[in-house]
Every structure is written in C-alpha cells, then in structure tokens.
Coordinates of C-alpha atoms in Angstrom, one line a residue:
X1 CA -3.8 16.1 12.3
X2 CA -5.4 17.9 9.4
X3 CA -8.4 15.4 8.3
X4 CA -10.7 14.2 11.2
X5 CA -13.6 12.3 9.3
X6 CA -13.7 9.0 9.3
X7 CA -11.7 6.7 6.8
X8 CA -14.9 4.3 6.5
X9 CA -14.6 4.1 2.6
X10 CA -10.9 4.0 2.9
X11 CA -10.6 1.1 5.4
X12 CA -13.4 -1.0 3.1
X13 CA -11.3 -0.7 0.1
X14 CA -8.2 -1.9 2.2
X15 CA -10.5 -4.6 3.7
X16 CA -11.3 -5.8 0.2
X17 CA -7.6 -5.7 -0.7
X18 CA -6.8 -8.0 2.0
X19 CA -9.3 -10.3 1.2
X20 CA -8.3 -11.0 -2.3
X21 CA -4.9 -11.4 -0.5
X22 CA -5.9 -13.8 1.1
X23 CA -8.1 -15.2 -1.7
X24 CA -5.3 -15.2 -4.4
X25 CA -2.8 -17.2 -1.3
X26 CA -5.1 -19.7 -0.7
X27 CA -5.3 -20.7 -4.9
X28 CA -1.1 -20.1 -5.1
X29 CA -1.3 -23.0 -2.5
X30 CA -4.2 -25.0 -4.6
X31 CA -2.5 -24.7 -7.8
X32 CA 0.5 -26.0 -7.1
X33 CA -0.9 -28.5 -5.1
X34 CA -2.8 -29.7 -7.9
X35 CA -0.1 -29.3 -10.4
X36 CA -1.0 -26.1 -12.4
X37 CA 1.9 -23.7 -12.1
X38 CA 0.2 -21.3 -14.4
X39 CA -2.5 -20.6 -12.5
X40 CA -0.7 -20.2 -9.3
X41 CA 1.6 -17.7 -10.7
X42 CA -1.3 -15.5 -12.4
X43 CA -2.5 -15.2 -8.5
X44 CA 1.4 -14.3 -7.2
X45 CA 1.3 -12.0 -9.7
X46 CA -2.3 -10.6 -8.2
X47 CA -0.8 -10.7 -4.8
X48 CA 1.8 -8.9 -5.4
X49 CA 0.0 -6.4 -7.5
X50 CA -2.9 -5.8 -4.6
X51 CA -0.1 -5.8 -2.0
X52 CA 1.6 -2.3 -4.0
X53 CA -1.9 -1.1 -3.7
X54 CA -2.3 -1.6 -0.3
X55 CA 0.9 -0.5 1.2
X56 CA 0.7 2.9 -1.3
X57 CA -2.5 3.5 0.4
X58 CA -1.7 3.0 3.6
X59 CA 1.4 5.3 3.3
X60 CA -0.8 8.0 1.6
X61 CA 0.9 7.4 -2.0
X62 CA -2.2 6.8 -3.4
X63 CA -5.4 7.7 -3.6
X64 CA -8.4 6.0 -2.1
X65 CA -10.2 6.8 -5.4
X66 CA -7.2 6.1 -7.8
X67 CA -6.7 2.5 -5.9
X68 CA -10.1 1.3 -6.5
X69 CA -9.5 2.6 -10.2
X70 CA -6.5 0.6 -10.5
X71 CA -8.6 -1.9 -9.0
X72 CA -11.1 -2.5 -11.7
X73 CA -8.6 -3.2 -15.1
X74 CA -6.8 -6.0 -12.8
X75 CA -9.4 -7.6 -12.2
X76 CA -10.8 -7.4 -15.8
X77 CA -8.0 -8.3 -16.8
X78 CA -7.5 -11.2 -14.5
X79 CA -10.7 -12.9 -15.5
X80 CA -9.8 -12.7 -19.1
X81 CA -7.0 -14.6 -18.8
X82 CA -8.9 -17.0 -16.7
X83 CA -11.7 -17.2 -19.2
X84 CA -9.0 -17.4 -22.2
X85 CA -7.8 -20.4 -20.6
X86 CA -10.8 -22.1 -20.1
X87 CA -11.7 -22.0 -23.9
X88 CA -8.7 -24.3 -23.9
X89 CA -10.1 -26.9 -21.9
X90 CA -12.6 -29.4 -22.7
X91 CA -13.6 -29.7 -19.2
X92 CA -16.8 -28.1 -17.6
X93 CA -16.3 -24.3 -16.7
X94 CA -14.6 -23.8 -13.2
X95 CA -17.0 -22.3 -10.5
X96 CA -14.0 -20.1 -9.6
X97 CA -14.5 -18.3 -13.4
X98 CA -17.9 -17.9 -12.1
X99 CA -16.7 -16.2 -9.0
X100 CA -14.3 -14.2 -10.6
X101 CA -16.8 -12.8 -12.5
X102 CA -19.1 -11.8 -10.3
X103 CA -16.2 -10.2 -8.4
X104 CA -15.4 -8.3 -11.6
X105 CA -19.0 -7.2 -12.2
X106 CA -19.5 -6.1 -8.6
X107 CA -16.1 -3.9 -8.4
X108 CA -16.9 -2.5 -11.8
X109 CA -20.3 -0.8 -10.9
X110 CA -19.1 0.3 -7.5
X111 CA -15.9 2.1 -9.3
X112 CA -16.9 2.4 -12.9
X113 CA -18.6 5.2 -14.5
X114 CA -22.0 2.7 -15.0
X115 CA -22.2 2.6 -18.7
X116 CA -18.9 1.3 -19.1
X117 CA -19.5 -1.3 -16.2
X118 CA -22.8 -2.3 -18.6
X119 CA -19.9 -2.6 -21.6
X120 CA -17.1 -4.5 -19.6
X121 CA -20.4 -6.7 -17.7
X122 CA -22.1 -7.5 -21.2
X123 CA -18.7 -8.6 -22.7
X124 CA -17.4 -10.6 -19.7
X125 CA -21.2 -12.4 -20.0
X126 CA -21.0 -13.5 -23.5
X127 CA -17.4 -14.7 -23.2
X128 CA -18.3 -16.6 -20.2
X129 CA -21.5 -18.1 -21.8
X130 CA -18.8 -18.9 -24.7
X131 CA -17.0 -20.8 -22.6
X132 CA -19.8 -22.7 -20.8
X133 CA -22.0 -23.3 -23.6
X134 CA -18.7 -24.8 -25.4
X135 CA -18.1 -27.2 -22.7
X136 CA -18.4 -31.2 -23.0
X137 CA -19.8 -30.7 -19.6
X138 CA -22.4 -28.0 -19.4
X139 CA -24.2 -27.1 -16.5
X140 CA -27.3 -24.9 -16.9
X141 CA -28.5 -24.8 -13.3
X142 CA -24.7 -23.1 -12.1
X143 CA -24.7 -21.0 -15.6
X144 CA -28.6 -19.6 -14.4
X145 CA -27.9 -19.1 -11.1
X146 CA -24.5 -16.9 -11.9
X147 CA -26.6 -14.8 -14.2
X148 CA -29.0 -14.0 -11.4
X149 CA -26.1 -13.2 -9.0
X150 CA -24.1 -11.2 -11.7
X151 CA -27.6 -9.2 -11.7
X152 CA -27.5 -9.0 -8.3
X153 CA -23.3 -8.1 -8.2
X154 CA -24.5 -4.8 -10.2
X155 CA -27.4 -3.5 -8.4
X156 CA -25.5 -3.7 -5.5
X157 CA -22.3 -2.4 -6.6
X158 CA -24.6 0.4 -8.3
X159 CA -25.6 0.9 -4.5
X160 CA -22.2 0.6 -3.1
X161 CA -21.1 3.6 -5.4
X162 CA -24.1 5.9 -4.4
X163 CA -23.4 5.1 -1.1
X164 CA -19.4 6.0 -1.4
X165 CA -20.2 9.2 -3.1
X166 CA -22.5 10.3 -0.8
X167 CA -19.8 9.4 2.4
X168 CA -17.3 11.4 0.1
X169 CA -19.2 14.4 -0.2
X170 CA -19.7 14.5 3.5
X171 CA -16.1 13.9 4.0
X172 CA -15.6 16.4 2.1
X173 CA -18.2 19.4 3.3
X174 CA -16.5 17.7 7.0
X175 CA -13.1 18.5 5.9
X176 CA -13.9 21.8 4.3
X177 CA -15.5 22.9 7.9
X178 CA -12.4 22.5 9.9
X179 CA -9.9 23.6 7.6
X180 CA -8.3 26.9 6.8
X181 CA -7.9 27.0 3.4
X182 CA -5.0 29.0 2.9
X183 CA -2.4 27.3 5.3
X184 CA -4.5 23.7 4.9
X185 CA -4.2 22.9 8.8
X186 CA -7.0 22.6 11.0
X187 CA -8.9 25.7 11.6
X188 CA -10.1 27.4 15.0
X189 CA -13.1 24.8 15.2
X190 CA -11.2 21.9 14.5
X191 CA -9.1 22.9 17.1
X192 CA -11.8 23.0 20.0
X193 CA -13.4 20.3 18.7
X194 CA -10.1 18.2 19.4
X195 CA -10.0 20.4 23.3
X196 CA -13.0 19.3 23.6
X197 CA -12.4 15.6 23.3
X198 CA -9.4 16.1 25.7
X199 CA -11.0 18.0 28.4
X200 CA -12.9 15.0 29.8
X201 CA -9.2 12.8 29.3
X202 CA -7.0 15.7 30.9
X203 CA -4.6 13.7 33.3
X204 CA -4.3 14.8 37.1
X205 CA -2.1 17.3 38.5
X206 CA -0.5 14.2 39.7
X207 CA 0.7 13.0 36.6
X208 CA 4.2 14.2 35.3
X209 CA 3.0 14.4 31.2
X210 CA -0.2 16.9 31.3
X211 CA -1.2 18.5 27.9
X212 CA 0.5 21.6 27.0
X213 CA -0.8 24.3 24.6
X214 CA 1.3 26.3 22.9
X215 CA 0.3 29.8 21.3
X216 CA 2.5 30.8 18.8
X217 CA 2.8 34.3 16.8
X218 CA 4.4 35.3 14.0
X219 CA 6.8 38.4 15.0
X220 CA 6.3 41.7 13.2
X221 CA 3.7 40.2 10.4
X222 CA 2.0 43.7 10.1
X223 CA 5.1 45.0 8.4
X224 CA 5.7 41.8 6.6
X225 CA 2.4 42.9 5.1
X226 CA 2.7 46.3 4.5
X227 CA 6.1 46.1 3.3
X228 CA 5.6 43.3 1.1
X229 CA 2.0 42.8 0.5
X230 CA -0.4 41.1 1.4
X231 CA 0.3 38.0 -0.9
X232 CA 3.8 37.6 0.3
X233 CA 1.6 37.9 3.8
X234 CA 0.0 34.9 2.6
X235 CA 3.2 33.1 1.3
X236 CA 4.4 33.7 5.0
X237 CA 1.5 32.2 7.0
X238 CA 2.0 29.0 4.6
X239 CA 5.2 28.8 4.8
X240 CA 5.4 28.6 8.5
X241 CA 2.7 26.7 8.3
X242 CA 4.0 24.1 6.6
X243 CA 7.5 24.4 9.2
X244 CA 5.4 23.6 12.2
X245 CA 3.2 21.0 10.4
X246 CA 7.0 18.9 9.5
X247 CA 8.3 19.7 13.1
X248 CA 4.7 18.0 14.8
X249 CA 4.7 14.8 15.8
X250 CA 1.3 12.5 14.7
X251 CA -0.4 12.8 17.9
X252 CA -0.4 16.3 18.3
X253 CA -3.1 19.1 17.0
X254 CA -1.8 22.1 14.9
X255 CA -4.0 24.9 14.0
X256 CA -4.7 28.1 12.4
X257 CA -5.9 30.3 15.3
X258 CA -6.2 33.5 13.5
X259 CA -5.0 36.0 11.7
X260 CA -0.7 35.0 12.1
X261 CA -1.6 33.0 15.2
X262 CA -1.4 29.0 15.8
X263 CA -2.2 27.2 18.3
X264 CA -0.4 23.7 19.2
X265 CA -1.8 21.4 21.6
X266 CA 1.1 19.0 22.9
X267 CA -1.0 15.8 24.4
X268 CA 0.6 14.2 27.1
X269 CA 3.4 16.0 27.2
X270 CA 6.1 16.8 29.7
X271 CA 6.9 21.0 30.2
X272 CA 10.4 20.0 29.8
X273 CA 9.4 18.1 26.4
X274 CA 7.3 21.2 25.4
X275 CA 9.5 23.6 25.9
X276 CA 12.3 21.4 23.9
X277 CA 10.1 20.9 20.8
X278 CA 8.8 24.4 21.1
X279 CA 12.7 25.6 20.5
X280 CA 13.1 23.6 17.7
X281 CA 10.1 25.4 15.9
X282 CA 11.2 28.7 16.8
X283 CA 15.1 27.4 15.3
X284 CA 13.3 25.9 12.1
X285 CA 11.5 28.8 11.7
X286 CA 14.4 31.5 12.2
X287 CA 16.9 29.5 10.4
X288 CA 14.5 29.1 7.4
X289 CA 15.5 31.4 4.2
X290 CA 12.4 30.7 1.6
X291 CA 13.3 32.0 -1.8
X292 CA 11.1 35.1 -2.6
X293 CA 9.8 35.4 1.3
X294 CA 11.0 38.0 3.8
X295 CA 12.7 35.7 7.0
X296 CA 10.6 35.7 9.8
X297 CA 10.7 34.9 13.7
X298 CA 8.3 33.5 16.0
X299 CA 7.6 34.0 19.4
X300 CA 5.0 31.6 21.5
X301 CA 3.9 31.2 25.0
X302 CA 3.3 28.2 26.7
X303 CA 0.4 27.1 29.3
X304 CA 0.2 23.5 31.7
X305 CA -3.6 22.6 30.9
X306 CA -4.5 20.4 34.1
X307 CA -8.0 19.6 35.5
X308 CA -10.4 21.3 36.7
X309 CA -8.9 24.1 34.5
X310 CA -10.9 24.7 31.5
X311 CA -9.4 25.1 27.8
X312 CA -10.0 28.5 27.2
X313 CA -8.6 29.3 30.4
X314 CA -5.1 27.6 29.2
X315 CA -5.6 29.4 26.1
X316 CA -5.5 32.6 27.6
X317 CA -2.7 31.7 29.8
X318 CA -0.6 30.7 27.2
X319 CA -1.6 34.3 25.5
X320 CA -0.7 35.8 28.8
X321 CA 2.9 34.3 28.0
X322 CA 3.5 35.2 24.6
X323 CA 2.6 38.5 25.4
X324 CA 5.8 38.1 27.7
X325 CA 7.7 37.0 24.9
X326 CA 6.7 39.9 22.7
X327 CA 7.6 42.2 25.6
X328 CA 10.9 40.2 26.2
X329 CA 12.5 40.9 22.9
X330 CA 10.6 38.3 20.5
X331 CA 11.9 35.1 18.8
X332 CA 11.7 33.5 22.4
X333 CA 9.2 31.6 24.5
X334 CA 7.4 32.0 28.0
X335 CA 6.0 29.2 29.7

C-alpha cells in the first residue's frame, strides 16, 4: 500500500470508458441490424480500442493522464470518419454526428491544452456545418441547438479540467505527505494513519487471525555506511525496500519507520502465518546478491496486536523482540 488518496479522477475516466463501451455495443448491434456493416465495425474497432485502455489502466500499465490523452485523438478521429461519411450521403445529418461531437468537444477541453481544444472545436464545427448545410434535408433548429450545447460541452469540460488539476495536485501534496522519498514506501505517518483505522477494527482475543506487526532492522547498517558510504547506505535501504515491498501481499502496510527500520503491519493474520512470511523476507533478503551493494541481513521482531492493547504498545513489543533477535545472533526473528 504506497498511495492512499483517493482514485476519484481515476475511477471517472474508467467510468467514461465503460460508457462508450457500452455506447459503441449498443450501435455494433444497430448497424448491423440496419444493414451498415461499416459503421458497426468503426465502433468494434472503438470497443476494442477503449477496452486496451481500460484494462492497461486498471493493471497500472498506463497512466491516468496518458489514457485520457490517448483518449482525445480517438475520438477526433472517430468523428471524422463519421463526418467524412456523411458528406457522402444525401440524407439529413445523423443526430448521432451531433452527439459525437459534442462528446469530442467535451473530452477535448477537459484533456487538451485549451487552445488546441479551440483549434480541433472550430474545425470539427465547420466540417459539421459542411455537412448539414449540404444536406437535401437541413434542419436548423437541431444544427442551433448543437451549437449551444457544443458551447456548453467546452465550458464545462474547461471546468472539468480545473477541477482534475486541482484533485491532482492534492493527490499529489497527499502522496508526498506519507511517503519516504528515498525508499518510495509509506512513511512513519502513513503508517499510523493506517493503525489508526485498524485500532477501532482489531479482532477479539477470541479470534484465531489478529493483526501482527512486524519490526524489522537492517543488521549491522552503521558499518554498511561507514564502510561503504553513505550512498551505498542509501542503495541498501532501497534495495530491501523494494525486497519486502515484492514479498507483501496487497492487503498489508509496509513502511519506512526510520533510519534502517520498517515496520510491517500483517492484517488479519495468523502468528503461524506471520512468522512463515516473516522467514521468507529474511530468506529473500539474505539470499539476495545486488550487483554493486554489500549483502545484507535482517533481523525483526514480531508483536500479537489484540484489543484493548494500544498500537504503540505492540510497537514497542515487537521492538522488545527484535532486540532479542539482535541479542540472539541476528538474521532471525522473535515473536
């Protein structure tokens, strides 16, 4: 867990995704209902062009802000060949051009650096008043009342932008607050933050899958310093850093505690389960041979955090522990 703002931008550009989904499915099955196998393959192709997005930004491939780039030409150029084909027709101008293009004005404000949303707007207006003012069947009251929406489309996609900047900066200044910069996990607030949202859901002494903390410390790191320097020193705390991060499952909390300290908060977890994934970071760790990098060990202590027992409490406990371990020999646990 190493991000905990909300995803609220994130999840509306998904939303929107699913919507043209939907929206593109429900033409595939119009088209070729009514016979115009061109058409319904342009929108197959849309689906399964907006589908890659989606998935690639559900599994993190892609970013929120490169999507909704991505975003903006498809559509552009999706309503082009929409508009292209309607030049070809003799017939009055579909409302579903009309819809397109308010689509493609709204998205292009909201994602577009807003003079080249005024460009791609302007042009997409006179090729669509080409196309309507061309037609045997013209009609002026739809035509009017698209230009007052398109107006509309761009003040609010204007809006919509400020409004996602402004989210992104606080996500930002958010994630900054919590994180340590140099091993990119959570930092000590983060972490009790997160104790404090589990203190109030603790489970009884009853129940056989408490939380466990887990204090872990990087053995001998002074001379790792002094006989290396201090940016090998850094190299070290990201390296196992990055070791404990892979061995983590999702619903645990990994943090920078200090100095070469991390704390891990196992939630709902057995003692039996702690102590087995607690000897697989110690392995990964002492089997680990980064080029450039001294090899290093790591010893932690373990602490059962049950109700009415507070989290600083466990904390110290599980220091208690690893002072055990140090005293023990290192490159070992105590629980």
């Amino acid at each position: 867990m190493t991000r905990s703002a909300p995803r609220t931008t994130e999840s509306a550009l998904a939303t929107m995704f699913v919507l043209t989904i939907l929206y593109q499915t429900y033409f595939v099955w119009l088209d070729f209902r009514i016979d115009k196998p061109i058409n319904a393959w342009l929108n197959v192709g849309g689906i399964v062009f907006m589908s890659g997005l989606l998935i690639s930004l559900r599994l993190r491939r892609l970013r929120m802000s490169r999507a909704a780039y991505y975003t903006v030409p498809f559509v552009a150029f999706w309503q082009a060949v929409f508009l292209l084909m309607g030049l070809a027709s003799p017939a009055a101008t579909p409302i579903t051009t009309y819809t397109t293009h308010v689509i493609t004005v709204l998205i292009a404000f909201a994602f577009m650096p807003l003079r080249l949303a005024g460009v791609l707007t302007a042009v997409y207006w006179a090729a669509l008043a080409a196309v309507t003012l061309t037609r045997s069947a013209v009609d002026l009251s739809t035509f009017g009342d698209v230009a007052y929406i398109t107006l509309l489309a761009g003040f609010l996609g204007t809006h919509g932008r400020q409004l996602y900047e402004e989210r992104r900066r606080a996500e930002t200044l958010e994630d900054l607050a919590h994180l340590d910069v140099l091993t990119e996990l959570p930092n000590r607030r983060a972490m009790l933050r997160a104790l404090r949202g589990r203190e109030g859901a603790a489970p009884g002494a009853e129940d056989p899958k408490p939380d466990i903390l887990v204090l872990l410390d990087i053995d001998h790191f002074k001379a790792v310093n002094d006989g290396h320097g201090h940016e090998t020193g850094d190299a070290v705390l990201r390296h196992v850093a990055g070791l404990l991060r892979a061995g983590t499952r999702h619903r645990d909390v990994l943090c920078r505690w200090g100095g070469e300290e991390y704390l891990l908060l196992l939630v709902e977890t057995s003692l039996d389960e702690a102590t087995f994934i607690v000897e697989r970071l110690l392995a990964d760790v002492r089997h680990a041979r980064p080029m450039g990098l001294p090899p290093v060990t790591l010893s932690a202590g373990l602490s059962v955090w049950l109700p009415p027992q507070t989290a600083e409490a466990a904390i110290a406990h599980a220091d208690a522990r690893l002072y055990e371990a140090k005293q023990a020999g290192r490159d070992r646990w105590a629980a």
